[in-house]
DNA sequence: AGGAGTTTGTGAACGAGAGAACAAACTGAG
DNA sequence: CTCAGTTTGTTCTCTCGTTCACAAACTCCT
């Protein structure tokens, strides 16, 4: 049981750490662009907006890539993190729902530079099918399975209205796409083993609103008490 | 010291709970649209995609709005959560950077229906200033302070390139905007008391990529071992 | 009224993550 | 070589969040 290959580093990176690795990667790329070759955990932590102890602990899950008394080699660490995340080569991605948001996503050059390649844009509306967005033409949604198989797509983005999102997710799962980024404001139910992340802008605004209200209520209260 | 008004319920809602309240609100609105008047914690939890114990604990921070043996009144709970978040009336919002993403955001009707009103669209590029997006015309970025003061804007959205984001954030803070939603892939540094939330799509994709890689590595390993 | 059946609200156990603190490992000067 | 100074990797503690489990509170049926 549990036979392991020799190269097994028995690592099991905490989810909170995984979520920060891309931030470190971005910070390292910025440092590299400024021709900085070495940095301390303190410097990198500042650039990433985190505590240096947290940064060091996060990096320690990947291995021991720093040098005590010196710091980290920017280029080396950048590569190690990219390798750990898996963005040393491009991942093919499909975007479904080429409306307002889908257009913005398709036109976004930042994906390409960060390890993702949009291989297809799909929409159910035939009126969209003539269009070419950022060099990729919009195809009928029915071609999902075919395109996913052809390009080995593992990641799908949902930018359809909320009502369509569950159907789209189901089709993606059928097509072998086990990682989904969902922009529609709805809860997706998917089989075990399928990974869903959601981005909900209204929720973010509502969280901000909550804190604004709390702050203003607190200051109003203080004013009242001092009067 | 610590004089309090009579109505002080001494509540101090955990951040993790605050982040879920909008999800519950959305689920309740969906239930109400389906003419469902009452629901149990189990039903609401399923609709929101969380554990029912967690849901009940979350709601208990707001007060005791359910009835044992019965469940929650959908409309009543919906109002209580909306009031707690502060979305019983509209919050004025400005969006800065009306490019690909800014256009999508400006055109998004979901903000309005969820308690936010886009009062201004700002861009530094004079070529953008003729345009009208979703009934709001694009104004020069310099008018930020004036517009913020006029409408009492508390929330700002940054959709500019990363390089401009820090400057925009600084100007927002100066203009009295203490809550910022940042789409630019950069770390913002702001004074204490200013609340920043970020949305970074590339990071979300990278997190998905990490898990895909982990899964495929694991199955490759299993196959190798069984061979 | 009483008892069976539901469902909430919460105390308590458990687990994950954050941060402080420090030994170990390195550099460079003398 | 030795010693002072620097910075990592890791241990320990504390805080925050999740989940379990159950008494309290309600409904409905007899
Ligand atoms: N626009 C934004 O800034 C914004 C912000 C937050 C959330 N969202 C969410 O993102 C989603 C998309 O928003 P949008 O503004 O782009 O909407 P949109 O209506 O402009 O675009 C939706 C697109 O999806 C297509 N579509 C509908 N059903 C489909 C299906 N079954 N299969 C494939 N394609 C289908 C439509 O043809 C349309 O082109 C919505 O769920 C919205 O709530 C958008
Ligand atoms: N488009 C997307 O789907 C997407 C996805 C993820 C992240 N982002 C991020 O969102 C931001 C905007 O992306 P985009 O694709 O809309 O870019 P864009 O280049 O299309 O638009 C940027 C807009 O900001 C304006 N601008 C530049 N400097 C400004 C300043 N100092 N003050 C005010 N306005 C200024 C520009 O004139 C332009 O209109 C970028 O940081 C990008 O990395 C975009």
Coordinates of C-alpha atoms (C1' of nucleotides) in Angstrom, one line a residue, chain C residues 8-21:
Chain C
dT8 C1' -33.1 26.1 15.7
dG9 C1' -29.4 28.1 18.5
dT10 C1' -25.1 27.2 20.8
dG11 C1' -21.4 25.0 23.7
dA12 C1' -17.5 22.3 23.0
dA13 C1' -14.2 19.7 20.3
dC14 C1' -11.4 19.9 16.5
dG15 C1' -8.6 21.7 12.7
dA16 C1' -6.4 25.2 9.9
dG17 C1' -3.9 29.3 9.6
dA18 C1' -1.3 33.5 11.4
dG19 C1' 2.5 35.4 13.7
dA20 C1' 6.3 35.5 17.2
dA21 C1' 10.5 33.8 18.2

